[in-house]
C-alpha positions in Angstrom: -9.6 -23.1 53.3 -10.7 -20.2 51.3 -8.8 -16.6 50.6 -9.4 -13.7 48.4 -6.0 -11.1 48.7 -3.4 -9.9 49.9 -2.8 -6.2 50.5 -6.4 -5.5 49.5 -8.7 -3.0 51.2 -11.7 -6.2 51.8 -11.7 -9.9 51.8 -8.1 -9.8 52.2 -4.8 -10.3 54.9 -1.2 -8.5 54.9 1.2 -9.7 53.1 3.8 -10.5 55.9 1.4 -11.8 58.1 0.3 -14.4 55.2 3.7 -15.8 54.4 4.1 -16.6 58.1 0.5 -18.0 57.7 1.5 -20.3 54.7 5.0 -20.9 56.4 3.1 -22.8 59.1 1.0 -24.3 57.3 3.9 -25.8 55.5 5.3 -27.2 58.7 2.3 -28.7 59.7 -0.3 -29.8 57.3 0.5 -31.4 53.6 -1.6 -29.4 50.8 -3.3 -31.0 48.2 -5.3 -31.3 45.1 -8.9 -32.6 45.3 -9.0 -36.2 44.5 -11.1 -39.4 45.7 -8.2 -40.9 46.8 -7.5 -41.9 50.4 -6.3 -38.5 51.8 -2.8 -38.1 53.8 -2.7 -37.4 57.5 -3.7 -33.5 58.3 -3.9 -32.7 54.3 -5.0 -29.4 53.6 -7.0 -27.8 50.6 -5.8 -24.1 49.9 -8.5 -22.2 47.8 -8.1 -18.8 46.2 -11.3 -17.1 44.7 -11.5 -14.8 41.7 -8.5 -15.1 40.3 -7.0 -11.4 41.3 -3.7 -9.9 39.4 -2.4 -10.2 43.5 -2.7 -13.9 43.7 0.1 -14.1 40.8 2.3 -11.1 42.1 2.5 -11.8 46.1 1.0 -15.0 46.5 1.9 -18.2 43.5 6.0 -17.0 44.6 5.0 -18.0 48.0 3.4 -21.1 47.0 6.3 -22.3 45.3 8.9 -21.4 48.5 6.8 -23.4 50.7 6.0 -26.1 48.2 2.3 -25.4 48.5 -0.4 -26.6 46.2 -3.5 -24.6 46.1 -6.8 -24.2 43.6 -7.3 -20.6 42.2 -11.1 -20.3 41.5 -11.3 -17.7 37.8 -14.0 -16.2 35.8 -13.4 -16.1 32.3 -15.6 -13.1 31.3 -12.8 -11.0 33.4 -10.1 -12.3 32.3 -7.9 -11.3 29.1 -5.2 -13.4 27.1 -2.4 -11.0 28.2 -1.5 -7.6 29.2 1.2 -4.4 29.0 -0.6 -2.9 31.8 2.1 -1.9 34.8 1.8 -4.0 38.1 1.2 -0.5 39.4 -2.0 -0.2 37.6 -3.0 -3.1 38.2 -2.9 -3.2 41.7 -4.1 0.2 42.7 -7.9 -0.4 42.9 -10.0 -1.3 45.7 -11.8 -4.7 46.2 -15.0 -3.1 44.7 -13.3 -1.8 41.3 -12.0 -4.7 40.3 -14.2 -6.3 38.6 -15.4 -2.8 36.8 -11.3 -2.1 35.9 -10.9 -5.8 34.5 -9.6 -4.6 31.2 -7.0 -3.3 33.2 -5.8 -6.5 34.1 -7.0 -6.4 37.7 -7.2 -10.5 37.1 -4.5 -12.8 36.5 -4.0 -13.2 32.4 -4.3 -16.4 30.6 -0.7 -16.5 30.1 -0.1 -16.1 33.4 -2.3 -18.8 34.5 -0.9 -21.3 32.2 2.8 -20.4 33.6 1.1 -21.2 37.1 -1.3 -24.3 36.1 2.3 -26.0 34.7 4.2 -25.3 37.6 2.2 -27.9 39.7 1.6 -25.6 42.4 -1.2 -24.2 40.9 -4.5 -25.9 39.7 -7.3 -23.6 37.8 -10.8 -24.3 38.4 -13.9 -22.8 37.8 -15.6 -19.9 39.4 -18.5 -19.5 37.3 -18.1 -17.4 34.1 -19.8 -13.9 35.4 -19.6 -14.0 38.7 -23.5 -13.8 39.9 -25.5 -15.2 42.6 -26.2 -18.1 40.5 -29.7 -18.3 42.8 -30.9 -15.3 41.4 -33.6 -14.7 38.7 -32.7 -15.0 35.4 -29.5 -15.9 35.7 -28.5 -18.6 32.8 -27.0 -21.7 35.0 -25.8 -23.4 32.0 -24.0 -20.7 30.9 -22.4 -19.6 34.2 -21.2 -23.7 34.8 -20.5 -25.0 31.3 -19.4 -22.1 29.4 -16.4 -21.4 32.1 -15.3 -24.8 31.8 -15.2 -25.2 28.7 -13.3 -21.9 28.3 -11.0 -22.6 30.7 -10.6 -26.3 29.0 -9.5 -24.9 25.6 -7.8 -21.8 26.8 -5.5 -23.7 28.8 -5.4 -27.3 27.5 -6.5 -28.7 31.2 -9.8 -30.5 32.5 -11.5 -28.6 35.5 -13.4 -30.7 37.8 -13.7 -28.3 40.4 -16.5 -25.3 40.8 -16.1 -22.8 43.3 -20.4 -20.9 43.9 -20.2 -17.2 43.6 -20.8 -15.9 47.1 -21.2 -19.5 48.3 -24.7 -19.5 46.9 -26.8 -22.3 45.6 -29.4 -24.8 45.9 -30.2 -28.5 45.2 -31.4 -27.9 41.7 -28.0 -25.9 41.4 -26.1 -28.3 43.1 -27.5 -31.3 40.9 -26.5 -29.6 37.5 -23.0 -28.9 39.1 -22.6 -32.5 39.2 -23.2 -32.8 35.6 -19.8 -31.2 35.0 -17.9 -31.1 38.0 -16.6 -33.7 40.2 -15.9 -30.9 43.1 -18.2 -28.7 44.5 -17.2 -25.9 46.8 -19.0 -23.1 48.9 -18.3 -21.1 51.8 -19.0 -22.6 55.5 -16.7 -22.8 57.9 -16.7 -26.6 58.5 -14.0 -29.0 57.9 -14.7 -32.9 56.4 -12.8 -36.0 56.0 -12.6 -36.0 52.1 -13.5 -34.5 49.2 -17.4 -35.9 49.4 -17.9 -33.0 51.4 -21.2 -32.5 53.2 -23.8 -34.4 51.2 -21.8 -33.6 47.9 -21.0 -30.2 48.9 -17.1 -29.3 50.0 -17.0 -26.3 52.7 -13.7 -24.1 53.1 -12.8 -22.8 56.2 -12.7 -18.1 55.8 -9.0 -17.7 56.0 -9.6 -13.9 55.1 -8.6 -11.1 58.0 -6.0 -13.6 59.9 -5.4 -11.5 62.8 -2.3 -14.3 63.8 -0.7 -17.0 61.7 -2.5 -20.1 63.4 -5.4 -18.5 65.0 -7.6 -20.6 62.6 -6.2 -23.9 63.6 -6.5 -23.6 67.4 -8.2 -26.2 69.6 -11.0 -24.1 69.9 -11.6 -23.2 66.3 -11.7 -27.1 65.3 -14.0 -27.8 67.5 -16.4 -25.7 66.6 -15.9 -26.4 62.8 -16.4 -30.1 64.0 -19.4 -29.5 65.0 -20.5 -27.8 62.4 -20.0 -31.0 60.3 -21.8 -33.0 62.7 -24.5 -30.6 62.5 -24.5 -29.7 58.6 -24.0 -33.9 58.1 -27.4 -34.5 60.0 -29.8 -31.4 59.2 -28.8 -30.7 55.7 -26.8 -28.1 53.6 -28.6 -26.1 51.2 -28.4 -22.2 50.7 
């Protein structure tokens, strides 16, 4: 699964409507860490990109009510060590300021993700150091892979194994380098898969952003069709 916000003007869902979302998948489905282990029956991967200040306010209580694991995707060029800045600051900009506003503290702090990487609900992971299209010109891919890692490595005294592609983008070469430092690769898609192999090394997340219902995502019809996208993407091929 993949999520942005809550209470956010873009990529985001209400805040009501999402605890009723994570309440049933609670019920239903077991959440977990990525791992090459044999998976439980109808396990679940919750995945939170960016790293916003509203993942820590609305959404990490909720994880711990339910007992809900889930991977928050950061970028450490946005992120500071800690902050006096009101939540009312820090929650007022739109989608599109946020990054500009990060000194602020529009992002969760480091303090704040070490409370949340030790409370077991939580696991930090990499999503890039700057934020770009990583298939663009010019951009430095060692930087944007290693240099977040190893941040995040000595920042919080974890190991990440997990990278989350800006905007989903990437391609082979990208994809190979990934694999020099990361044991999990994730992008968007809309496809589900049996483990954490993905789709020819490649995990896709399921857009859990604008939820119009709790469960709409997990109807019989939705499955299908993100079935068949695995058949599809398993044969033909995955790269973007």
């Amino acid at each position: 699964m993949m999520y942005h916000h809550v209470n956010s003007d873009r990529c985001s869902n209400e805040l009501v409507l999402f605890q009723e979302h994570l309440a049933y998948i609670s019920q239903h489905f077991t959440s977990i860490f990525p791992t090459l282990e044999e998976l439980p029956q109808k396990s679940i991967c919750l995945v939170f990109d960016d790293g916003y200040y509203d993942f820590y306010k609305y959404i990490y209580p909720l994880l711990k009510k339910y007992k809900l694991k889930a991977l928050l995707g950061v970028v450490p060029k946005y992120i500071l060590d800690d902050t006096t800045k009101t939540d009312s600051l820090r929650l007022e900009y739109e989608h599109n300021e946020l990054f500009k506003q990060y000194k602020n503290a529009t992002f969760c702090t480091y303090k704040e993700l070490k409370e949340m990487q030790e409370s077991g609900f939580v696991q930090v992971v990499s999503h890039s150091y700057s934020h770009k299209n990583l298939t663009e010109e010019g951009v430095d891919i060692e930087k944007e892979l290693l240099t977040s890692k190893t941040i995040l490595e000595e920042k919080l005294n974890i190991k990440v194994e997990s990278f989350i592609y800006p905007f989903g983008k990437y391609n082979q070469e990208i994809l190979n380098a990934t694999h020099k430092y990361y044991t999990y690769a994730f992008r968007i898609g809309n496809s589900i898969q049996k483990d954490f192999h993905g789709i020819h090394n490649v995990i896709y997340r399921i857009d859990g952003d604008f939820l119009k219902t709790p469960n709409e995502i997990f109807s019989f019809k939705n499955i299908l069709q993100y079935r068949i996208k695995w058949i599809i993407k398993s044969i033909v091929g995955n790269e973007k």
